[in-house]
Short mmCIF file of C-alpha atoms in Angstrom, two decimals:
data_model
loop_
_atom_site.label_atom_id
_atom_site.label_comp_id
_atom_site.label_asym_id
_atom_site.label_seq_id
_atom_site.Cartn_x
_atom_site.Cartn_y
_atom_site.Cartn_z
CA MET A 16 0.00 0.00 0.00
CA LYS A 17 1.46 3.33 -1.09
CA LYS A 18 -1.41 5.72 -1.80
CA ILE A 19 -4.80 6.08 -0.08
CA LEU A 20 -7.86 7.78 -1.46
CA ILE A 21 -9.92 9.28 1.38
CA ALA A 22 -13.57 8.93 0.38
CA ASN A 23 -15.01 11.24 3.00
CA ARG A 24 -15.07 14.82 4.22
CA GLY A 25 -14.76 17.03 7.30
CA ALA A 26 -13.26 15.72 10.53
CA ALA A 27 -13.21 12.15 9.18
CA ALA A 28 -11.09 13.12 6.17
CA ALA A 29 -8.73 15.23 8.28
CA ARG A 30 -8.24 12.36 10.76
CA ILE A 31 -7.54 9.75 8.07
CA LEU A 32 -5.14 12.13 6.34
CA ARG A 33 -3.15 12.51 9.56
CA ALA A 34 -2.91 8.72 9.97
CA ALA A 35 -1.81 8.23 6.36
CA GLN A 36 0.90 10.85 6.72
CA ALA A 37 2.14 9.26 9.96
CA LEU A 38 2.49 5.94 8.11
CA GLY A 39 4.39 7.57 5.24
CA LEU A 40 1.60 6.94 2.73
CA ARG A 41 0.61 9.33 -0.03
CA SER A 42 -2.90 10.73 0.28
CA VAL A 43 -5.66 11.71 -2.12
CA ALA A 44 -8.52 13.92 -0.94
CA VAL A 45 -11.81 14.16 -2.77
CA TYR A 46 -14.19 17.05 -2.25
CA SER A 47 -17.50 18.40 -3.43
CA GLU A 48 -17.83 21.92 -4.74
CA ALA A 49 -19.14 22.97 -1.31
CA ASP A 50 -15.99 21.65 0.42
CA ALA A 51 -13.32 23.05 -1.92
CA ASP A 52 -11.91 25.45 0.71
CA LEU A 53 -11.68 23.04 3.63
CA PRO A 54 -8.11 22.86 5.00
CA TYR A 55 -7.37 19.14 4.55
CA VAL A 56 -8.06 19.40 0.80
CA GLY A 57 -4.89 21.43 0.38
CA GLN A 58 -2.92 19.32 2.87
CA ALA A 59 -3.33 16.07 0.92
CA ASP A 60 -0.75 15.13 -1.71
CA GLU A 61 -3.46 15.23 -4.39
CA SER A 62 -7.07 16.36 -4.45
CA PHE A 63 -9.96 15.93 -6.88
CA CYS A 64 -13.35 17.61 -7.12
CA ILE A 65 -16.06 14.96 -7.38
CA GLY A 66 -19.09 17.08 -8.14
CA PRO A 67 -21.72 19.39 -6.70
CA ALA A 68 -22.71 19.61 -3.04
CA PRO A 69 -25.50 17.01 -2.79
CA ALA A 70 -24.02 13.79 -1.42
CA ARG A 71 -25.66 11.61 -4.06
CA ALA A 72 -23.82 13.57 -6.75
CA SER A 73 -20.46 13.49 -4.96
CA TYR A 74 -19.57 11.47 -1.85
CA LEU A 75 -22.11 8.72 -2.69
CA ASN A 76 -21.13 8.55 -6.38
CA GLN A 77 -19.50 5.12 -6.56
CA ASP A 78 -18.60 5.30 -10.25
CA LEU A 79 -16.83 8.62 -9.88
CA LEU A 80 -14.87 7.54 -6.80
CA LEU A 81 -13.63 4.43 -8.62
CA GLU A 82 -12.77 6.55 -11.63
CA VAL A 83 -10.68 8.89 -9.45
CA MET A 84 -8.91 5.89 -7.92
CA ALA A 85 -7.92 4.65 -11.35
CA ARG A 86 -6.90 8.11 -12.50
CA CYS A 87 -4.63 8.90 -9.55
CA GLY A 88 -3.22 5.40 -9.09
CA ALA A 89 -4.40 4.95 -5.50
CA ASP A 90 -4.18 1.34 -4.37
CA ALA A 91 -6.40 1.70 -1.30
CA LEU A 92 -9.56 3.55 -0.26
CA HIS A 93 -10.55 4.60 3.25
CA PRO A 94 -14.30 5.25 3.51
CA GLY A 95 -14.24 6.95 6.93
CA TYR A 96 -17.66 6.83 8.58
CA GLY A 97 -21.09 7.55 7.11
CA PHE A 98 -21.57 7.84 3.34
CA LEU A 99 -20.35 4.57 1.72
CA SER A 100 -18.46 3.17 4.72
CA GLU A 101 -20.97 0.34 5.26
CA ASN A 102 -22.04 -0.16 1.67
CA ALA A 103 -21.12 -3.75 0.83
CA GLN A 104 -21.65 -3.26 -2.89
CA PHE A 105 -19.15 -0.41 -2.97
CA ALA A 106 -16.59 -2.31 -0.87
CA ARG A 107 -16.92 -5.24 -3.26
CA ARG A 108 -16.44 -2.99 -6.29
CA VAL A 109 -13.27 -1.56 -4.76
CA GLU A 110 -11.96 -5.08 -4.11
CA GLU A 111 -12.90 -6.33 -7.58
CA ALA A 112 -11.07 -3.39 -9.13
CA GLY A 113 -7.90 -4.67 -7.45
CA HIS A 114 -7.78 -2.08 -4.67
CA CYS A 115 -7.77 -2.42 -0.90
CA PHE A 116 -10.92 -1.34 0.91
CA ILE A 117 -9.75 -0.13 4.34
CA GLY A 118 -12.40 -1.79 6.42
CA PRO A 119 -13.76 -5.27 6.98
CA SER A 120 -13.98 -7.57 3.95
CA SER A 121 -17.05 -6.86 1.84
CA LYS A 122 -18.62 -10.15 2.94
CA TRP A 123 -18.70 -8.94 6.54
CA ILE A 124 -20.14 -5.57 5.59
CA ASP A 125 -22.78 -7.50 3.66
CA VAL A 126 -23.68 -9.70 6.64
CA LEU A 127 -23.05 -7.43 9.63
CA GLY A 128 -23.33 -3.97 8.11
CA ASN A 129 -26.92 -4.94 7.41
CA LYS A 130 -28.42 -4.59 10.86
CA ALA A 131 -31.23 -7.08 10.32
CA SER A 132 -28.97 -9.96 9.24
CA ALA A 133 -26.44 -9.01 11.94
CA ARG A 134 -29.05 -9.59 14.62
CA GLU A 135 -29.90 -12.99 13.15
CA LEU A 136 -26.23 -14.05 13.13
CA MET A 137 -25.51 -12.87 16.66
CA GLN A 138 -28.65 -14.51 18.01
CA ARG A 139 -27.46 -17.79 16.49
CA HIS A 140 -24.28 -17.35 18.52
CA GLY A 141 -26.28 -16.99 21.72
CA LEU A 142 -26.47 -13.24 22.19
CA GLN A 143 -29.65 -11.87 23.67
CA ALA A 144 -31.43 -9.44 21.34
CA GLY A 145 -34.72 -7.64 21.59
CA GLY A 146 -37.48 -8.42 19.13
CA SER A 147 -36.94 -7.28 15.56
CA THR A 148 -37.93 -8.04 11.99
CA GLY A 149 -35.92 -8.67 8.88
CA ILE A 150 -35.86 -6.05 6.13
CA LEU A 151 -39.41 -5.11 5.26
CA PRO A 152 -40.76 -4.13 1.81
CA ARG A 153 -40.54 -0.41 1.22
CA ASP A 154 -43.93 -0.05 -0.49
CA ASP A 155 -46.01 -2.73 1.24
CA MET A 156 -47.48 -1.00 4.28
CA ALA A 157 -49.81 -3.89 5.01
CA THR A 158 -46.79 -6.13 5.68
CA VAL A 159 -45.10 -3.40 7.71
CA ARG A 160 -48.23 -2.92 9.84
CA GLN A 161 -48.50 -6.66 10.46
CA ALA A 162 -44.85 -6.78 11.56
CA ALA A 163 -45.31 -3.82 13.91
CA GLN A 164 -48.42 -5.38 15.41
CA ALA A 165 -46.57 -8.66 15.97
CA LEU A 166 -43.72 -6.88 17.77
CA GLY A 167 -46.10 -4.72 19.80
CA TYR A 168 -46.03 -0.94 20.08
CA PRO A 169 -43.97 1.13 20.62
CA VAL A 170 -41.58 0.11 17.82
CA LEU A 171 -38.47 1.71 16.39
CA ILE A 172 -37.94 2.11 12.64
CA LYS A 173 -34.29 1.59 11.73
CA PRO A 174 -32.30 1.73 8.47
CA ALA A 175 -30.65 -1.57 7.58
CA GLY A 176 -27.48 0.26 6.51
CA GLY A 177 -25.73 3.35 7.82
CA GLY A 178 -25.74 4.82 11.30
CA GLY A 179 -25.50 8.05 13.26
CA GLY A 180 -29.14 7.89 14.28
CA ILE A 181 -30.19 8.94 10.77
CA GLY A 182 -33.58 7.48 9.86
CA MET A 183 -34.27 6.04 13.31
CA ILE A 184 -37.82 6.98 14.29
CA PRO A 185 -39.86 5.69 17.26
CA VAL A 186 -43.51 4.95 16.54
CA HIS A 187 -45.98 4.76 19.43
CA ASP A 188 -49.22 3.95 17.62
CA PRO A 189 -50.45 2.42 14.32
CA GLN A 190 -51.75 5.77 13.05
CA SER A 191 -48.22 7.23 12.89
CA LEU A 192 -46.55 4.26 11.23
CA SER A 193 -47.09 5.04 7.54
CA GLY A 194 -45.83 8.63 7.66
CA CYS A 195 -42.82 7.72 9.81
CA TRP A 196 -41.97 4.80 7.52
CA GLU A 197 -41.95 6.99 4.43
CA ARG A 198 -39.86 9.67 6.17
CA ALA A 199 -37.30 7.15 7.48
CA SER A 200 -36.91 5.50 4.07
CA GLY A 201 -36.28 8.84 2.39
CA MET A 202 -33.70 9.83 5.03
CA ALA A 203 -31.87 6.49 4.68
CA GLU A 204 -31.78 6.69 0.89
CA LYS A 205 -30.46 10.26 0.95
CA ALA A 206 -27.77 9.58 3.55
CA PHE A 207 -26.64 6.04 2.67
CA ALA A 208 -28.04 5.34 -0.83
CA ASN A 209 -29.91 2.47 0.83
CA PRO A 210 -33.60 2.92 1.73
CA ALA A 211 -34.03 -0.53 3.35
CA LEU A 212 -35.70 -0.50 6.76
CA TYR A 213 -36.65 -2.91 9.52
CA LEU A 214 -38.49 -2.68 12.83
CA GLU A 215 -37.17 -3.24 16.32
CA ARG A 216 -38.97 -3.45 19.63
CA PHE A 217 -38.55 -0.14 21.43
CA VAL A 218 -36.63 -0.49 24.73
CA PRO A 219 -37.42 2.29 27.22
CA SER A 220 -34.55 4.06 29.01
CA PRO A 221 -31.58 1.77 28.24
CA ARG A 222 -27.91 2.70 28.34
CA HIS A 223 -25.98 2.43 25.07
CA ILE A 224 -22.69 0.57 25.58
CA GLU A 225 -20.47 -0.35 22.64
CA PHE A 226 -17.37 -2.54 22.38
CA GLN A 227 -14.45 -1.68 20.06
CA PHE A 228 -12.52 -4.45 18.27
CA LEU A 229 -9.60 -4.78 15.91
CA ALA A 230 -8.89 -8.02 14.04
CA ASP A 231 -6.50 -9.35 11.45
CA ARG A 232 -7.18 -11.72 8.59
CA PHE A 233 -5.60 -14.65 10.44
CA GLY A 234 -8.32 -15.17 13.06
CA ASN A 235 -6.94 -12.92 15.79
CA VAL A 236 -9.21 -10.42 17.59
CA LEU A 237 -8.32 -7.68 20.06
CA SER A 238 -10.74 -5.90 22.38
CA LEU A 239 -10.15 -2.19 22.99
CA PHE A 240 -12.77 -2.19 25.71
CA GLU A 241 -16.04 -0.29 25.77
CA ARG A 242 -17.53 3.17 25.39
CA ASP A 243 -20.68 4.60 26.92
CA CYS A 244 -22.66 6.49 24.26
CA SER A 245 -25.89 6.98 26.19
CA THR A 246 -26.00 10.77 25.98
CA GLN A 247 -27.99 11.12 22.77
CA ARG A 248 -30.41 13.47 21.10
CA ARG A 249 -32.93 11.78 18.79
CA TYR A 250 -30.64 8.72 18.64
CA GLN A 251 -27.68 10.87 17.59
CA LYS A 252 -24.74 10.54 19.99
CA VAL A 253 -23.66 13.83 21.56
CA ILE A 254 -21.31 12.85 24.41
CA GLU A 255 -19.35 9.58 24.64
CA GLU A 256 -16.93 8.33 27.26
CA ALA A 257 -14.56 5.48 28.03
CA PRO A 258 -14.64 3.43 30.13
CA ALA A 259 -18.38 3.20 30.88
CA PRO A 260 -19.10 4.66 34.34
CA ALA A 261 -21.27 3.27 37.14
CA ILE A 262 -21.60 -0.23 35.70
CA ASP A 263 -20.48 -3.63 36.93
CA ARG A 264 -16.93 -4.06 35.60
CA GLN A 265 -17.11 -7.85 35.75
CA ALA A 266 -20.22 -7.83 33.52
CA VAL A 267 -18.54 -5.50 31.04
CA ALA A 268 -15.33 -7.56 30.91
CA GLY A 269 -17.32 -10.75 30.48
CA MET A 270 -19.26 -9.32 27.56
CA ALA A 271 -16.08 -8.04 25.88
CA GLU A 272 -14.55 -11.50 26.18
CA ARG A 273 -17.67 -13.18 24.82
CA LEU A 274 -17.87 -10.82 21.83
CA SER A 275 -14.16 -11.33 21.08
CA ALA A 276 -14.75 -15.07 20.97
CA ILE A 277 -17.72 -14.72 18.60
CA LEU A 278 -15.86 -12.41 16.20
CA GLY A 279 -12.87 -14.75 16.20
CA GLU A 280 -15.08 -17.77 15.62
CA ILE A 281 -16.77 -16.28 12.55
CA GLY A 282 -13.48 -14.91 11.16
CA TYR A 283 -14.32 -11.20 11.30
CA ASP A 284 -11.53 -8.85 10.21
CA VAL A 285 -9.97 -5.36 10.45
CA ILE A 286 -12.27 -3.14 12.55
CA GLY A 287 -15.71 -3.26 14.12
CA THR A 288 -17.84 -2.06 17.00
CA VAL A 289 -20.52 -4.17 18.64
CA GLU A 290 -23.26 -1.95 20.04
CA MET A 291 -25.38 -3.14 22.95
CA LEU A 292 -28.27 -1.86 25.01
CA TYR A 293 -27.96 -2.29 28.76
CA THR A 294 -30.45 -2.15 31.60
CA PRO A 295 -29.69 -3.19 35.18
CA ASP A 296 -32.62 -5.63 35.13
CA SER A 297 -31.99 -7.44 31.85
CA GLY A 298 -28.26 -6.85 31.31
CA PHE A 299 -26.83 -6.58 27.79
CA SER A 300 -28.91 -6.95 24.65
CA PHE A 301 -27.38 -6.98 21.16
CA LEU A 302 -28.18 -3.94 19.02
CA GLU A 303 -25.94 -3.89 15.93
CA VAL A 304 -22.40 -4.13 14.54
CA ASN A 305 -20.77 -1.08 13.00
CA THR A 306 -18.45 -2.41 10.29
CA ARG A 307 -16.39 0.78 10.11
CA LEU A 308 -14.43 3.36 12.03
CA GLN A 309 -16.61 5.08 14.64
CA VAL A 310 -16.90 8.84 15.11
CA GLU A 311 -16.05 8.32 18.79
CA HIS A 312 -12.92 6.21 18.23
CA ALA A 313 -10.72 8.93 19.77
CA ILE A 314 -11.78 8.24 23.35
CA SER A 315 -10.70 4.61 22.99
CA GLU A 316 -7.40 5.83 21.54
CA ALA A 317 -6.97 8.13 24.54
CA VAL A 318 -7.44 5.46 27.21
CA THR A 319 -5.51 2.67 25.43
CA GLY A 320 -2.75 4.57 23.61
CA VAL A 321 -3.63 2.72 20.37
CA ASP A 322 -3.90 4.71 17.14
CA ILE A 323 -7.02 2.98 15.82
CA VAL A 324 -6.93 4.56 12.38
CA GLN A 325 -3.32 3.59 11.74
CA ALA A 326 -4.09 0.09 13.01
CA GLN A 327 -7.12 -0.13 10.71
CA ILE A 328 -4.99 0.78 7.69
CA ARG A 329 -2.26 -1.72 8.53
CA LEU A 330 -4.69 -4.56 9.26
CA ALA A 331 -6.53 -3.92 5.98
CA ALA A 332 -3.15 -4.11 4.22
CA GLY A 333 -2.75 -7.65 5.58
CA GLU A 334 -0.52 -7.23 8.62
CA LYS A 335 -0.91 -9.52 11.61
CA LEU A 336 -2.43 -8.08 14.76
CA SER A 337 0.67 -9.00 16.76
CA SER A 338 2.84 -6.80 14.53
CA VAL A 339 0.42 -3.87 14.76
CA ILE A 340 -0.19 -3.94 18.52
CA SER A 341 2.04 -5.59 21.09
CA GLY A 342 -0.08 -7.41 23.66
CA GLN A 343 -3.38 -6.43 25.25
CA PRO A 344 -3.52 -2.70 26.08
CA ALA A 345 -4.73 -1.58 29.50
CA VAL A 346 -7.11 1.25 30.26
CA ALA A 347 -5.41 4.39 31.57
CA GLY A 348 -7.60 7.14 33.00
CA HIS A 349 -10.89 8.37 31.60
CA ALA A 350 -11.79 10.09 28.33
CA ILE A 351 -14.91 12.00 27.27
CA GLU A 352 -15.81 13.34 23.83
CA ALA A 353 -18.36 16.02 22.95
CA ARG A 354 -19.64 16.50 19.42
CA VAL A 355 -19.99 20.19 18.60
CA TYR A 356 -22.77 20.71 16.06
CA ALA A 357 -23.82 23.74 14.03
CA GLU A 358 -27.31 23.82 15.48
CA ASP A 359 -29.53 25.92 17.68
CA PRO A 360 -28.92 24.71 21.27
CA VAL A 361 -32.57 25.23 22.25
CA ARG A 362 -34.59 24.07 19.22
CA PHE A 363 -31.88 21.76 17.74
CA LEU A 364 -32.39 23.12 14.24
CA PRO A 365 -29.36 23.10 11.90
CA SER A 366 -27.47 26.38 11.72
CA PRO A 367 -25.45 26.41 8.48
CA GLY A 368 -23.35 29.44 7.65
CA VAL A 369 -19.85 30.88 7.60
CA LEU A 370 -17.51 30.38 10.56
CA LYS A 371 -16.74 34.07 10.98
CA THR A 372 -14.87 33.24 14.20
CA PHE A 373 -13.57 29.75 14.95
CA GLU A 374 -11.09 29.90 17.81
CA LEU A 375 -10.11 26.67 19.52
CA PRO A 376 -8.21 26.16 22.81
CA GLN A 377 -4.46 25.72 22.53
CA PRO A 378 -3.39 22.06 22.32
CA ARG A 379 -2.26 20.61 25.64
CA PRO A 380 -1.79 17.18 27.18
CA GLY A 381 -5.17 15.61 27.73
CA LEU A 382 -7.02 17.76 25.20
CA ARG A 383 -7.60 16.85 21.56
CA ILE A 384 -9.79 18.55 19.00
CA GLU A 385 -10.76 16.96 15.67
CA THR A 386 -12.24 19.17 12.97
CA GLY A 387 -12.28 19.54 9.22
CA TYR A 388 -12.88 23.29 9.33
CA ALA A 389 -11.02 26.56 9.83
CA GLN A 390 -12.14 30.12 10.37
CA GLY A 391 -13.83 31.47 7.26
CA ASN A 392 -15.12 28.09 6.07
CA ARG A 393 -18.81 27.53 5.42
CA ILE A 394 -20.83 24.87 7.22
CA SER A 395 -22.96 23.46 4.42
CA SER A 396 -26.60 22.47 4.80
CA HIS A 397 -25.95 19.43 2.61
CA TYR A 398 -24.10 17.37 5.25
CA ASP A 399 -24.07 16.36 8.89
CA PRO A 400 -23.70 19.59 10.91
CA MET A 401 -20.83 18.38 13.12
CA VAL A 402 -18.19 21.12 13.36
CA ALA A 403 -15.70 19.50 15.73
CA LYS A 404 -15.11 16.74 18.27
CA VAL A 405 -13.55 17.81 21.57
CA ILE A 406 -11.86 15.01 23.53
CA ALA A 407 -10.63 15.32 27.12
CA HIS A 408 -8.47 12.66 28.79
CA ALA A 409 -7.53 12.77 32.47
CA ALA A 410 -6.59 10.52 35.36
CA ASP A 411 -10.21 10.17 36.48
CA ARG A 412 -13.72 10.95 35.28
CA ALA A 413 -14.24 14.08 37.36
CA ALA A 414 -11.03 15.60 36.02
CA ALA A 415 -12.00 14.68 32.44
CA ILE A 416 -15.37 16.43 32.88
CA ARG A 417 -13.63 19.56 34.18
CA GLU A 418 -11.13 19.54 31.31
CA LEU A 419 -13.84 19.09 28.69
CA SER A 420 -16.06 21.78 30.20
CA GLY A 421 -13.16 24.22 30.31
CA ALA A 422 -12.20 23.52 26.72
CA LEU A 423 -15.76 23.95 25.44
CA GLY A 424 -16.16 27.13 27.44
CA GLY A 425 -12.98 28.49 25.84
CA MET A 426 -14.12 27.96 22.25
CA ARG A 427 -15.27 31.00 20.27
CA ILE A 428 -17.63 30.24 17.40
CA GLU A 429 -19.40 33.09 15.61
CA GLY A 430 -21.42 33.17 12.40
CA ILE A 431 -23.38 30.06 13.31
CA LYS A 432 -25.13 28.77 16.40
CA SER A 433 -23.64 25.77 18.19
CA ASN A 434 -24.85 23.20 20.73
CA ILE A 435 -22.05 24.03 23.20
CA PRO A 436 -24.41 25.66 25.75
CA MET A 437 -26.50 22.50 25.83
CA ILE A 438 -23.42 20.27 26.22
CA LEU A 439 -22.14 22.37 29.11
CA GLN A 440 -25.47 22.07 30.89
CA VAL A 441 -25.49 18.29 30.45
CA LEU A 442 -21.90 17.95 31.73
CA ALA A 443 -22.83 19.94 34.84
CA SER A 444 -26.05 18.00 35.50
CA GLU A 445 -26.40 15.73 38.50
CA ARG A 446 -27.43 12.82 36.32
CA PHE A 447 -24.37 13.02 34.04
CA GLN A 448 -22.04 13.59 36.99
CA ALA A 449 -23.37 10.39 38.53
CA GLY A 450 -22.68 8.46 35.31
CA VAL A 451 -26.20 7.11 34.90
CA MET A 452 -27.38 8.73 31.65
CA THR A 453 -29.75 6.71 29.48
CA VAL A 454 -30.50 7.24 25.80
CA ASP A 455 -33.59 9.29 26.66
CA GLY A 456 -31.97 11.15 29.54
CA LEU A 457 -30.56 14.19 27.73
CA GLN A 458 -33.89 15.93 27.31
CA GLU A 459 -34.67 15.37 30.97
CA VAL A 460 -31.57 17.25 32.16
CA ILE A 461 -31.89 20.19 29.78
CA SER A 462 -33.64 23.28 31.05
CA THR A 463 -34.64 25.32 28.01
CA GLU A 464 -34.49 28.60 29.93
CA SER A 465 -31.00 27.84 31.28
CA VAL A 466 -29.74 26.92 27.81
CA LYS A 467 -31.12 30.20 26.47
CA GLU A 468 -29.18 32.06 29.16
CA LEU A 469 -25.97 30.20 28.32
CA ALA A 470 -26.50 30.78 24.58
#
């Protein structure tokens, strides 16, 4: 492997570029017309415009991405997260063209990147999973209604491909099902070029715990422990931390060991995250497998010292796990990540516009900021509104919360609205401080009037 095409944008592209440079690999950035001025585009060894702003005409254009690969002579492609990162057809096309797809083999994206078939496979290996259906016909509402009735309301509509909470819609009664189904399908098709949906039984007030794994193509699997991603807004993660607080460590370690054994048994490779729901009464329940790099990978990097993106590249290139990472890492300290979005902190509406001021805290030990933007850049309405990820790492959780709060409070963003006031209120809340947030807990700790004052 000598040259990597980075088939993504924003913070994901900037992060992959940094890993490629650290490994001495040449890099190729692709960008839409809306992203032409973003800093990483000029930092890559080569860059190519791949079309207008809409994702379907640019970042989801498989033919054009493969054409750019052939034109520039890249021998590998990193999909980042979102877009085509869990599109098995695209991964297979990259492989069939003789290139390396920097992710799991296409067969695993096909089986596990599809959330419905992933549940079936994991249930066969003995994992508990809540009720769900297979993929349901897009235009046959009679079948969809029957499936929802069989599960029992409330149900959750979920896209079979993709992630990030996009297209996930809870439905509490039969009257709402048709409209929600149509809306979810349209969102999934726009974001992932895959409109397929399935239904899942809605679990009230769980915690969202996920387990990070690396694997080689020789049957070896390594656990990089767990992350707690329970602080969410409309199923979109906002704050993540590692390790998970206020939870039985023996139960967590046992689940990590069990998942490692399953992934090794089936021959899974390169990188993956197994997401679970957790309640004190019922324990862990399988949710899905993310067959890609996660947005929140940085907190696992912070507590283990492992560069996950570099490891992903090397494992995809065929290296053995033992040559990439020496032994089982240990957890050191506590790390918390906040996702800073261009959105109104009270109404949560997107706030696209120009970053007239974008001043970040000075780098220091224990503080890391990932972004694809610089002052003067425009936050486009065509993409996810995440502006930056702010990661704090300290000796203990309380110190990490203080470091993250201080860093967020020191950021100056003008020209757009951001969700920083809301994040600061959540970090200061009694519920977050106690480490017992659930996926529906964020709204409960937000006081609209207090957020207005902070904003």
